[in-house]
């Protein structure tokens, strides 16, 4: 078991290197760079531009720059942002926290609501099914827009904009923070909910007719015992895999919600960085996203392994 | 005295949208007194399980019930709300399933599943006592095990412990000991008798085995085609013993020094715990021969069967088929030639396929090199002939496993194993769920194939009585070692090993031989 996890972590590292290299190479392959974009700025003279360009060592080769970047990365230095003139770490750290908060809140909401709604039995289940189909058929950006419009109409939850440099640091700002979080988190929840709901519904349906669950009912166990100790474990395996996938795609799922609601997370920053060819920010962002994806899968594997005793023997 | 349970004019039919309504039970009347043991005898498909489910208050969703009165402990069951009936099931009735392994949740330890059934005040000692009472020498080990680590017999004993945990006044049992070896069967029967004496537990025991019922029951009810009829002892019948096959040829299958152990891995690097299951098993079988491997539950029978069938690859030692060493991945022809029939009938059949699809599937996986190529009719003919050979009507071709009874499912899986015309048939307790007549007819079918096609077969079973008459050789498996191997005819006289003697002593009187 330990060995198989070690192998997985080794694979993860290889993937991370490949992803970062790919990201570097693609940035290089596209015509122009950060300074091309900068030269469109009317207030900047060609001389100043050249001076700035010389500062950033433009003659080094792609491989050379990549190796230097990797070496720095291994020392914990993610490089300097060209556009913001600050270290990438200082730029990203608060935003990563914001993004994680938003997407975990969204994911938690979707899973909580999904599992609860999926447990509704009988005729009401058909209503839930139809509503989830409706929700699923609306494209996520449209859904978010509708939500935004509704909130503004009601004045109750007018979206707040947060300063990027002030993440959740003290309890004094907690109230504002929570209010600002509510709307984008709800948008994420609604976007992800139908997926969870569908899987949970069909999982529970199959689990309820499993022989072990039937036996629990024949033995007359109370309904909550049957649900928590027999039906949930029976239905859990595919749901755990889905949960891992959801964890892995946290960042990409929250990207457009952040842009739309002005949430100071990674999304808007990465979008700007791509447009401005701010290469070290983009590389760090992609790397973080890959890291999240890989940890999501690892967590799912670990949960599966903990949940199913038969897997523990099979992974010999 | 008021009876514990009385049932008046119970009728049940299934109204299926596709089929016309099928009547399962017709005007069934019976009573069970406090502390009385009633046996319910009937061939497979006669409605035994449906009757039990009616008493529990959990009929199949498509079932329609008509009943004049059903009273239990002076309460009108028909008038009770479902919540009260659930509490009655939990505290006053116990139920034992036919198919133990799949009715335990694979995700939780025996300990916690048994605790669900015990009163909430029960201590850990009570739990271990409950396991010890049911015949486990090492209750700690069983309590910490997961269901898949138990043998079929061990799982059944756990299921019985669950049913008895709440000290019910009525115990319903659906073929409770068909999966147990005869030693354990005796112990369970003794335990049930003791409970009856001490606590006045009444029992309704469903079985196809008249010998078992007459050993334990005060009286026997017979269910035939949905109606209760009078019990009369079975007519004497005997199958002529097979003539021994002609001069021995080269062995069909050889097993040399097979070892197998389970390893439990842990999250933290601790030394993995290793439990030996098979220790140095060697055997060989020739075409047309029939070998019986008998042993108590947990002796490694199933693991040996799975290893020979190629389902289990973590063994060490050699398996040779027609003189060829078999590696981890076997040639298609070998896989088709060795067929395994399992004890668990629910898990062995794909619930989404019809019987026709189930029987045709092996032919799709191993297309026959038939003399008449591209003859779709011949497959259909084969299937119908086989279905007929296992005494199932061809109307069953469109049914799905859930619409069959346990015995009918087992006959389908036997037909599926035979459809590829294998040269070696492995029967892992495959006949235990079937009633007496069916066992005989399937053994006769196998005997005919042994003569016609030189089919070899290995029975892995605890049912000494059955195999003594059809096997050529009997080998006794005890804690993973083959302790004794004798010609079947000499077994009764010459068996010396304590394990063999114990199996012999515990053998129930055979209803046919006696």
Coordinates of C-alpha atoms in Angstrom, one line a residue, chain A:
Chain A
X1 CA 0.0 0.0 0.0
X2 CA 2.7 2.5 1.0
X3 CA 4.6 1.5 -2.1
X4 CA 1.7 2.1 -4.4
X5 CA 1.1 5.5 -2.9
X6 CA 4.8 6.3 -3.2
X7 CA 4.6 5.4 -6.9
X8 CA 1.6 7.6 -7.3
X9 CA 3.5 10.6 -5.7
X10 CA 6.4 10.0 -8.1
X11 CA 4.0 10.0 -11.0
X12 CA 2.5 13.2 -9.7
X13 CA 5.9 14.9 -9.6
X14 CA 6.6 13.8 -13.2
X15 CA 3.2 15.2 -14.2
X16 CA 4.0 18.4 -12.5
X17 CA 7.2 18.8 -14.4
X18 CA 5.6 18.0 -17.7
X19 CA 2.8 20.5 -17.1
X20 CA 5.1 23.3 -16.1
X21 CA 7.3 22.6 -19.2
X22 CA 4.3 22.5 -21.5
X23 CA 3.1 25.8 -20.0
X24 CA 6.5 27.4 -20.6
X25 CA 6.8 26.1 -24.1
X26 CA 3.4 27.3 -25.1
X27 CA 4.0 30.8 -23.8
X28 CA 7.1 30.9 -25.9
X29 CA 5.5 29.5 -29.1
X30 CA 2.9 32.3 -29.2
X31 CA 4.1 35.4 -31.0
X32 CA 5.2 38.4 -28.8
X33 CA 5.8 38.6 -25.1
X34 CA 5.0 40.8 -22.1
X35 CA 6.9 43.8 -23.6
X36 CA 5.0 43.6 -26.9
X37 CA 1.8 44.2 -25.0
X38 CA 3.5 46.9 -22.9
X39 CA 4.7 48.8 -26.1
X40 CA 1.1 49.5 -26.9
X41 CA 0.9 51.7 -23.8
X42 CA 1.0 55.3 -25.2
X43 CA 2.9 56.9 -22.3
X44 CA 5.9 54.6 -22.6
X45 CA 8.9 55.6 -24.8
X46 CA 10.9 53.0 -26.7
X47 CA 13.9 53.8 -24.6
X48 CA 12.2 53.1 -21.3
X49 CA 10.8 50.0 -22.8
X50 CA 14.3 48.8 -23.8
X51 CA 15.7 49.5 -20.4
X52 CA 12.9 47.5 -18.8
X53 CA 13.5 44.7 -21.3
X54 CA 17.2 44.6 -20.5
X55 CA 16.5 44.1 -16.8
X56 CA 14.7 40.8 -17.5
X57 CA 17.6 39.1 -19.3
X58 CA 15.9 38.6 -22.7
X59 CA 18.7 36.7 -24.4
X60 CA 18.6 33.6 -22.3
X61 CA 17.2 30.6 -24.1
X62 CA 13.9 29.0 -23.3
X63 CA 15.5 25.9 -21.7
X64 CA 17.9 28.1 -19.7
X65 CA 15.1 30.1 -18.3
X66 CA 13.0 27.0 -17.6
X67 CA 15.9 25.4 -15.7
X68 CA 16.5 28.6 -13.7
X69 CA 12.8 28.8 -12.9
X70 CA 12.7 25.1 -11.8
X71 CA 15.7 25.6 -9.6
X72 CA 14.2 28.7 -8.0
X73 CA 10.9 26.8 -7.6
X74 CA 12.7 24.0 -5.7
X75 CA 14.0 26.7 -3.3
X76 CA 10.5 27.9 -2.8
X77 CA 10.9 31.0 -5.0
X78 CA 8.2 31.2 -7.6
X79 CA 9.8 34.2 -9.4
X80 CA 8.8 37.8 -9.9
X81 CA 5.6 39.0 -11.6
X82 CA 6.5 41.4 -14.5
X83 CA 3.2 43.2 -14.4
X84 CA 2.8 43.7 -10.6
X85 CA 6.5 44.1 -9.7
X86 CA 6.2 41.8 -6.7
X87 CA 7.1 38.2 -5.9
X88 CA 4.6 35.7 -7.4
X89 CA 4.3 34.0 -4.0
X90 CA 3.2 37.2 -2.3
X91 CA 0.8 37.9 -5.2
X92 CA -0.8 34.4 -5.3
X93 CA -0.8 33.3 -1.6
X94 CA -3.9 35.4 -0.5
X95 CA -5.7 34.7 -3.7
X96 CA -5.2 30.9 -3.4
X97 CA -6.7 31.1 0.0
X98 CA -9.7 33.0 -1.4
X99 CA -10.2 30.6 -4.2
X100 CA -9.9 27.6 -2.0
X101 CA -12.5 29.1 0.4
X102 CA -14.9 29.9 -2.4
X103 CA -14.7 26.5 -4.1
X104 CA -14.7 24.5 -0.9
X105 CA -17.8 26.3 0.2
X106 CA -19.4 25.7 -3.2
X107 CA -18.4 22.0 -3.2
X108 CA -19.6 21.5 0.4
X109 CA -22.9 23.1 -0.4
X110 CA -23.4 21.0 -3.5
X111 CA -22.5 17.7 -1.7
X112 CA -24.6 18.5 1.3
X113 CA -27.7 19.5 -0.7
X114 CA -27.1 16.7 -3.3
X115 CA -26.9 13.9 -0.7
X116 CA -29.9 15.2 1.2
X117 CA -32.1 15.7 -1.9
X118 CA -31.0 12.3 -3.3
X119 CA -32.3 10.6 -0.1
X120 CA -35.8 11.8 -0.7
X121 CA -37.9 8.7 -1.5
X122 CA -40.9 8.0 -3.6
X123 CA -42.8 10.5 -5.8
X124 CA -41.0 13.6 -4.6
X125 CA -37.8 12.1 -6.1
X126 CA -39.2 12.6 -9.6
X127 CA -39.7 16.3 -8.8
X128 CA -36.1 16.6 -7.6
X129 CA -35.0 14.7 -10.7
X130 CA -36.8 17.1 -13.0
X131 CA -35.5 20.2 -11.2
X132 CA -32.0 18.9 -11.4
X133 CA -32.4 18.3 -15.1
X134 CA -33.6 21.9 -15.5
X135 CA -30.6 23.2 -13.5
X136 CA -28.2 21.1 -15.5
X137 CA -29.6 22.3 -18.8
X138 CA -28.9 26.0 -18.0
X139 CA -25.3 26.9 -18.9
X140 CA -23.3 27.8 -15.8
X141 CA -22.5 31.4 -16.8
X142 CA -26.1 32.1 -17.6
X143 CA -27.1 30.6 -14.2
X144 CA -24.6 32.9 -12.5
X145 CA -25.9 35.9 -14.3
X146 CA -29.4 35.1 -13.4
X147 CA -28.3 34.8 -9.8
X148 CA -26.6 38.1 -9.9
X149 CA -29.6 39.8 -11.4
X150 CA -31.9 38.3 -8.8
X151 CA -29.6 39.4 -6.0
X152 CA -29.5 42.9 -7.2
X153 CA -33.2 43.0 -7.7
X154 CA -33.8 42.0 -4.1
X155 CA -31.1 44.3 -2.7
X156 CA -30.7 41.8 -0.1
X157 CA -27.4 40.3 -1.2
X158 CA -25.9 43.0 -3.4
X159 CA -22.5 41.6 -4.4
X160 CA -19.6 43.1 -2.5
X161 CA -16.2 43.5 -4.0
X162 CA -13.3 42.6 -1.8
X163 CA -9.8 44.0 -1.9
X164 CA -7.5 41.3 -3.1
X165 CA -4.9 42.1 -0.5
X166 CA -7.3 41.6 2.4
X167 CA -8.2 37.9 2.6
X168 CA -9.8 36.3 5.6
X169 CA -7.3 37.6 8.2
X170 CA -9.4 38.7 11.2
X171 CA -12.7 38.1 12.6
X172 CA -13.5 41.8 12.2
X173 CA -13.9 41.4 8.5
X174 CA -15.6 38.0 8.8
X175 CA -19.1 39.4 8.4
X176 CA -18.3 41.2 5.2
X177 CA -16.3 38.3 3.9
X178 CA -19.2 35.8 4.5
X179 CA -21.7 38.2 2.8
X180 CA -19.4 38.5 -0.2
X181 CA -18.8 34.8 -0.3
X182 CA -22.5 33.8 -0.3
X183 CA -23.4 34.7 -3.8
X184 CA -20.5 33.2 -5.8
X185 CA -20.5 30.1 -3.5
X186 CA -24.2 29.7 -4.3
X187 CA -23.5 30.0 -8.0
X188 CA -20.9 27.3 -7.7
X189 CA -23.2 25.1 -5.7
X190 CA -26.0 25.3 -8.2
X191 CA -23.6 24.6 -11.1
X192 CA -22.3 21.4 -9.4
X193 CA -25.4 20.3 -7.6
X194 CA -27.1 18.3 -10.5
X195 CA -24.0 16.2 -11.1
X196 CA -23.9 15.2 -7.4
X197 CA -27.6 14.7 -7.2
X198 CA -27.8 12.4 -10.2
X199 CA -25.0 10.2 -9.1
X200 CA -26.2 10.0 -5.5
X201 CA -29.8 9.3 -6.6
X202 CA -28.8 6.4 -8.8
X203 CA -26.3 5.2 -6.2
X204 CA -28.9 5.1 -3.4
X205 CA -31.4 3.5 -5.7
X206 CA -29.1 0.6 -6.4
X207 CA -27.9 0.4 -2.8
X208 CA -31.5 0.2 -1.4
X209 CA -32.0 -3.2 -3.2
X210 CA -28.6 -4.6 -2.2
X211 CA -28.9 -7.8 -0.2
X212 CA -27.1 -6.4 2.8
X213 CA -29.5 -3.5 3.0
X214 CA -32.5 -5.8 2.5
X215 CA -31.1 -7.8 5.4
X216 CA -30.9 -4.7 7.6
X217 CA -34.5 -4.0 6.9
X218 CA -35.6 -7.5 7.5
X219 CA -33.8 -7.3 10.9
X220 CA -36.0 -4.3 11.6
X221 CA -33.2 -1.8 12.1
X222 CA -34.3 1.8 12.6
X223 CA -34.3 3.9 9.3
X224 CA -31.4 6.1 10.3
X225 CA -29.3 3.1 11.1
X226 CA -30.1 1.5 7.8
X227 CA -29.3 4.8 6.0
X228 CA -26.0 5.7 7.7
X229 CA -24.6 2.2 8.3
X230 CA -25.9 0.2 5.3
X231 CA -27.1 2.4 2.4
X232 CA -24.4 5.1 2.5
X233 CA -21.5 2.6 2.6
X234 CA -23.1 0.6 -0.1
X235 CA -23.4 3.6 -2.4
X236 CA -20.2 5.3 -1.4
X237 CA -17.6 3.9 -3.8
X238 CA -18.7 5.7 -7.0
X239 CA -19.5 8.9 -5.0
X240 CA -16.0 8.9 -3.6
X241 CA -14.5 8.8 -7.1
X242 CA -16.8 11.7 -8.1
X243 CA -15.8 13.7 -5.0
X244 CA -12.1 13.2 -6.0
X245 CA -12.8 14.5 -9.5
X246 CA -14.7 17.5 -8.0
X247 CA -11.8 18.3 -5.7
X248 CA -9.4 18.1 -8.6
X249 CA -11.3 20.5 -10.8
X250 CA -11.9 23.0 -8.1
X251 CA -9.8 25.8 -9.7
X252 CA -11.2 25.5 -13.2
X253 CA -14.7 25.4 -11.9
X254 CA -14.4 28.6 -9.8
X255 CA -12.6 30.5 -12.5
X256 CA -15.5 32.1 -14.3
X257 CA -17.5 32.6 -11.2
X258 CA -14.7 34.6 -9.7
X259 CA -14.4 36.7 -12.8
X260 CA -18.1 37.3 -12.9
X261 CA -18.6 38.2 -9.3
X262 CA -15.3 40.0 -8.9
X263 CA -14.1 37.6 -6.3
X264 CA -10.4 38.2 -5.6
X265 CA -9.3 34.7 -6.2
X266 CA -6.8 33.1 -8.7
X267 CA -9.3 33.3 -11.6
X268 CA -9.2 37.0 -12.5
X269 CA -5.5 37.2 -11.8
X270 CA -4.7 34.3 -14.1
X271 CA -6.9 35.7 -16.8
X272 CA -5.0 39.0 -16.7
X273 CA -1.6 37.3 -16.5
X274 CA -2.4 35.3 -19.6
X275 CA -3.5 38.4 -21.5
X276 CA -0.4 40.3 -20.4
X277 CA 2.0 37.4 -21.0
X278 CA 3.1 37.5 -17.4
X279 CA 4.8 34.2 -17.7
X280 CA 5.9 33.4 -14.1
X281 CA 2.4 34.1 -12.8
X282 CA 0.8 31.8 -15.4
X283 CA 3.3 29.0 -14.8
X284 CA 2.7 29.2 -11.1
X285 CA -1.0 29.2 -11.6
X286 CA -1.0 26.2 -13.9
X287 CA 1.3 24.4 -11.5
X288 CA -1.0 25.0 -8.6
X289 CA -4.0 23.9 -10.6
X290 CA -2.2 20.6 -11.5
X291 CA -1.2 20.1 -7.9
X292 CA -4.8 20.5 -6.8
X293 CA -6.0 18.0 -9.5
X294 CA -3.4 15.4 -8.4
X295 CA -4.1 15.8 -4.7
X296 CA -7.8 15.5 -5.4
X297 CA -7.2 12.1 -7.1
X298 CA -4.9 11.0 -4.3
X299 CA -7.4 11.9 -1.7
X300 CA -10.1 10.0 -3.5
X301 CA -7.9 6.9 -3.7
X302 CA -7.1 7.1 -0.1
X303 CA -10.7 7.5 0.9
X304 CA -11.7 4.5 -1.3
X305 CA -8.9 2.5 0.2
X306 CA -10.1 3.4 3.7
X307 CA -13.7 2.6 2.9
X308 CA -13.5 -0.7 1.1
X309 CA -11.7 -3.5 3.0
X310 CA -11.6 -5.6 -0.2
X311 CA -9.5 -3.0 -1.9
X312 CA -7.0 -3.1 0.9
X313 CA -6.4 -6.8 0.2
X314 CA -6.5 -6.3 -3.6
X315 CA -3.8 -3.7 -3.5
X316 CA -1.2 -6.3 -2.4

